[in-house]
Coordinates of C-alpha atoms in Angstrom, one line a residue:
M178 CA 116.6 65.3 150.0
K179 CA 120.1 64.6 149.0
N180 CA 119.0 62.1 146.1
K181 CA 116.7 64.7 144.8
L182 CA 119.3 67.3 144.7
D183 CA 121.8 64.9 143.1
F184 CA 119.2 64.1 140.4
L185 CA 118.6 67.8 139.7
I186 CA 122.3 68.3 139.3
V187 CA 122.5 65.4 136.9
F188 CA 119.5 66.7 134.9
F189 CA 121.0 70.2 134.8
L190 CA 124.4 68.9 133.6
V191 CA 122.7 66.5 130.9
F192 CA 120.4 69.1 129.7
T193 CA 122.8 71.8 129.3
G194 CA 125.4 69.5 127.7
A195 CA 122.8 68.3 125.2
K196 CA 121.8 71.8 124.4
A197 CA 125.6 72.7 123.9
Q198 CA 126.1 69.8 121.6
S199 CA 123.1 70.5 119.6
L200 CA 124.6 73.8 118.5
D201 CA 127.0 72.2 116.2
S202 CA 124.0 72.6 113.7
L203 CA 123.1 76.3 112.7
T204 CA 120.7 77.1 109.8
V205 CA 121.1 80.7 108.6
Y206 CA 118.3 82.3 106.7
Y207 CA 119.5 85.4 104.9
Y208 CA 117.6 88.0 103.0
E209 CA 119.8 88.8 100.1
N210 CA 120.4 92.7 100.6
Y211 CA 123.8 94.2 99.7
P212 CA 125.9 95.0 101.7
Y213 CA 124.6 92.8 104.4
A214 CA 124.2 89.5 102.9
Y215 CA 124.9 89.0 99.2
M216 CA 126.4 86.5 96.5
E217 CA 129.4 87.8 94.6
G218 CA 129.9 85.3 91.9
T219 CA 129.9 81.8 94.1
K220 CA 130.9 83.6 97.2
L221 CA 128.6 84.6 99.9
K222 CA 129.7 88.0 101.4
G223 CA 128.3 90.8 103.4
I224 CA 128.2 92.4 106.9
E225 CA 126.0 90.0 108.4
I226 CA 127.9 87.0 106.9
E227 CA 131.2 88.0 108.4
I228 CA 129.7 88.6 111.7
V229 CA 128.1 85.1 111.8
D230 CA 131.5 83.8 111.0
E231 CA 132.9 85.4 113.9
Y232 CA 130.2 84.1 116.2
V233 CA 131.0 80.6 114.8
N234 CA 134.6 81.0 115.5
W235 CA 133.7 82.3 119.3
L236 CA 131.5 79.1 119.8
K237 CA 134.6 77.2 118.8
Q238 CA 137.1 79.1 120.8
K239 CA 135.2 79.9 123.8
K240 CA 132.6 77.0 124.2
N241 CA 134.4 74.4 122.4
I242 CA 131.5 73.8 120.0
Q243 CA 132.2 73.1 116.4
T244 CA 129.3 74.4 114.4
A245 CA 128.5 73.7 110.6
I246 CA 126.4 76.4 109.0
N247 CA 123.7 75.8 106.3
Y248 CA 122.8 78.8 104.5
K249 CA 119.2 79.5 102.9
P250 CA 118.6 82.6 100.6
Y251 CA 115.5 84.6 100.4
K252 CA 114.6 87.0 97.8
E253 CA 111.4 88.5 99.6
F254 CA 111.7 90.2 103.2
S255 CA 108.2 89.0 104.2
S256 CA 109.0 85.2 103.3
F257 CA 112.1 85.5 105.1
Y258 CA 110.6 86.9 108.2
A259 CA 107.7 84.4 108.5
S260 CA 110.3 81.6 107.9
V261 CA 112.7 82.7 110.8
K262 CA 109.5 83.2 113.0
G263 CA 108.4 79.7 112.3
G264 CA 111.9 78.3 112.3
S265 CA 113.5 75.7 114.4
P266 CA 115.6 76.3 117.7
Y267 CA 118.7 76.2 115.4
V268 CA 117.9 79.1 112.9
I269 CA 119.4 82.7 113.0
G270 CA 117.8 85.1 110.4
L271 CA 119.9 87.8 108.8
G272 CA 117.8 90.5 107.3
S273 CA 118.9 93.9 108.2
V274 CA 116.1 93.5 110.6
T275 CA 115.1 96.6 112.6
I276 CA 114.6 95.8 116.3
S277 CA 111.0 97.0 117.5
K278 CA 108.6 96.2 120.2
T279 CA 106.1 94.8 117.7
R280 CA 108.3 92.2 116.4
E281 CA 109.8 91.2 119.8
K282 CA 106.2 89.8 120.5
D283 CA 107.1 87.1 117.6
V284 CA 110.8 86.6 117.5
L285 CA 113.8 87.1 119.6
F286 CA 116.7 89.7 118.7
S287 CA 120.5 89.6 119.2
P288 CA 121.8 92.8 120.7
P289 CA 122.2 95.4 117.8
Y290 CA 125.0 95.2 115.5
L291 CA 124.2 98.4 113.6
Q292 CA 122.6 101.7 114.1
N293 CA 120.1 102.6 111.5
L294 CA 118.8 106.0 110.1
A295 CA 115.8 105.6 108.0
V296 CA 115.7 108.4 105.4
L297 CA 113.1 109.5 103.1
I298 CA 114.2 109.8 99.5
T299 CA 112.8 111.7 96.5
D300 CA 114.0 112.4 93.0
G301 CA 116.6 114.9 93.2
R302 CA 114.5 117.5 91.1
V303 CA 111.6 117.6 93.9
Q304 CA 111.7 120.5 96.0
T305 CA 113.3 120.4 99.5
V306 CA 111.0 120.1 102.4
R307 CA 112.6 122.9 104.8
E308 CA 110.1 122.5 107.7
K309 CA 107.9 119.7 108.7
T310 CA 104.7 122.0 108.7
S311 CA 101.5 120.8 106.9
L312 CA 101.8 123.6 104.2
E313 CA 105.4 122.9 103.5
V314 CA 105.0 119.0 103.3
S315 CA 101.7 119.1 101.4
K316 CA 103.0 121.6 98.9
T317 CA 106.0 119.2 98.1
L318 CA 104.5 115.6 98.7
A319 CA 100.7 116.1 97.6
G320 CA 100.3 114.6 94.3
L321 CA 103.2 112.2 94.7
S322 CA 102.6 108.4 95.7
A323 CA 105.0 106.4 98.0
V324 CA 106.5 103.1 97.8
V325 CA 107.8 101.0 100.7
V326 CA 109.1 97.4 101.5
N327 CA 106.4 95.1 102.6
N328 CA 106.4 94.4 106.4
S329 CA 109.1 96.8 106.9
S330 CA 109.2 99.4 109.8
H331 CA 109.3 102.1 107.0
I332 CA 105.5 101.6 106.7
N333 CA 105.0 103.3 110.1
Y334 CA 106.9 106.4 109.0
L335 CA 104.9 106.7 105.8
N336 CA 101.5 105.9 107.6
D337 CA 102.5 109.0 109.8
I338 CA 103.0 111.2 106.9
K339 CA 99.7 110.2 105.4
K340 CA 97.9 111.0 108.7
L341 CA 99.4 114.0 109.6
F342 CA 100.0 115.8 106.3
V343 CA 98.8 113.9 103.0
P344 CA 95.7 112.2 103.6
A345 CA 95.3 111.1 100.0
L346 CA 98.7 109.5 99.9
K347 CA 98.7 106.3 97.9
I348 CA 101.2 103.6 99.2
D349 CA 102.4 100.8 97.0
Y350 CA 104.5 97.7 98.3
T351 CA 107.5 96.1 97.1
E352 CA 110.0 93.4 98.5
T353 CA 113.5 95.2 98.3
Q354 CA 115.0 98.5 99.1
S355 CA 116.6 98.7 95.8
S356 CA 113.2 98.4 94.0
V357 CA 112.1 101.3 96.2
L358 CA 115.0 103.4 95.1
E359 CA 114.9 102.3 91.5
N360 CA 111.1 103.3 91.5
I361 CA 111.9 106.7 92.7
A362 CA 115.0 107.1 90.3
T363 CA 112.5 106.4 87.4
N364 CA 109.5 108.3 88.4
M365 CA 109.7 111.9 89.8
K366 CA 106.2 111.4 91.4
I367 CA 107.5 108.5 93.8
F368 CA 109.1 108.8 97.2
G369 CA 109.8 106.3 99.9
Y370 CA 111.8 105.5 103.0
V371 CA 114.9 103.2 103.0
D372 CA 117.8 102.5 105.2
I373 CA 120.7 105.0 105.0
V374 CA 123.1 102.2 104.1
A375 CA 120.8 101.1 101.2
Y376 CA 120.7 104.5 100.0
W377 CA 124.5 104.7 100.1
S378 CA 124.8 101.3 98.5
Y379 CA 122.5 102.2 95.5
L380 CA 124.3 105.4 94.9
K381 CA 127.6 103.6 94.8
L382 CA 126.2 101.1 92.3
N383 CA 124.3 104.0 90.3
P384 CA 126.5 107.0 90.6
N385 CA 124.5 108.9 87.7
K386 CA 121.2 108.8 89.5
F387 CA 120.1 112.0 90.9
L388 CA 118.4 111.3 94.2
K389 CA 118.3 113.0 97.5
I390 CA 117.3 113.0 101.2
Q391 CA 114.7 114.8 102.5
K392 CA 116.6 115.4 105.9
V393 CA 113.4 116.8 107.8
F394 CA 112.1 113.2 107.7
N395 CA 115.0 111.4 109.0
E396 CA 114.2 108.7 111.6
P397 CA 117.3 108.1 113.7
K398 CA 115.8 105.8 116.4
E399 CA 116.4 102.4 114.8
S400 CA 119.1 99.6 115.4
L401 CA 119.5 96.5 113.5
G402 CA 120.0 93.1 114.9
F403 CA 119.9 89.4 114.0
V404 CA 116.3 87.7 114.3
M405 CA 115.7 84.3 115.9
P406 CA 112.6 82.2 116.7
R407 CA 111.3 82.4 120.1
I408 CA 112.2 78.9 120.8
S409 CA 115.9 79.7 119.9
A410 CA 118.7 77.7 121.5
H411 CA 121.3 80.1 120.0
S412 CA 119.9 83.2 121.6
P413 CA 121.8 83.0 125.0
Y414 CA 124.9 82.3 123.3
I415 CA 124.8 85.0 120.5
N416 CA 123.8 87.4 123.4
E417 CA 126.9 86.4 125.2
F418 CA 129.0 86.9 122.0
F419 CA 127.9 90.4 121.5
E420 CA 128.0 91.5 125.3
S421 CA 130.7 89.6 126.9
G422 CA 133.8 91.7 127.9
F423 CA 133.3 95.1 126.2
G424 CA 131.3 93.5 123.4
F425 CA 131.9 92.4 120.1
T426 CA 131.1 95.7 118.6
S427 CA 133.8 97.4 120.5
T428 CA 136.5 95.2 118.8
K429 CA 138.9 95.9 116.0
T430 CA 137.4 92.8 114.1
Y431 CA 133.7 94.7 114.2
H432 CA 135.3 97.8 112.9
Q433 CA 137.4 96.4 110.1
I434 CA 134.1 94.6 108.9
L435 CA 132.3 97.8 108.6
E436 CA 135.3 99.3 106.8
K437 CA 135.3 96.4 104.2
Y438 CA 131.8 96.9 103.1
L439 CA 130.9 100.6 103.9
G440 CA 132.6 104.1 103.3
H441 CA 134.2 106.2 106.0
E442 CA 131.3 108.8 105.3
I443 CA 128.7 106.4 106.3
I444 CA 130.3 104.4 109.1
E445 CA 130.2 107.2 111.5
S446 CA 126.2 107.3 111.3
V447 CA 125.8 103.6 111.8
E448 CA 128.6 102.0 113.8
I449 CA 127.6 100.8 117.3
R450 CA 129.7 102.7 120.1

């Protein structure tokens, strides 16, 4: 019995030691999406990039694991998500990904690093929907078409509008939220959902565009997390990084990262508290 117990102890130590040792390699797949993860000149920047840097520093300081990062960019959300889903145990995906029960069947998520508000955007000249009634909604949105990022959670919200209010609604698909907004900005007959941060960022870069939020359609029930394959070796570590003590999102560093990339008017809506 003692020999069996000794074997189990040695096996556990070897297994956990090997697992920790393997964490010295980290591949980060990132979906290029300002201000989460993007290139500025030759430098990779963004909210998600800096949080991953803090995670790597935490591994070094708290776990004595020196980790080298290899970054791989993606232009399309759908291919990014599929690559993470089928990735190795040492892959973490950064893609401003909404945490959902459906996705949790395919992938693992970190604890949330940002709250999200999904907003429906129209051209600024489109009449404001005051009430979410069939008459009011159909009066404004009937005759318009919608555009949405492929494989995004926003598809569900547009399908609800189609089912409840505008049965003839035509929905087209694209790969970036900036493309959704550019379509709306150049065609008064198009509307779509985007994240509040994407909307804020687009207006910051395009201050002369006249767009508006149809506030009765706001969806404030989302949060964003890092995404990992279900065989992830990093998942228990990144969970500890976010949740140990009072949690990373309670730190001054977390708040400073948000202040670096977001305006005060938007931080209040998205900061994890």
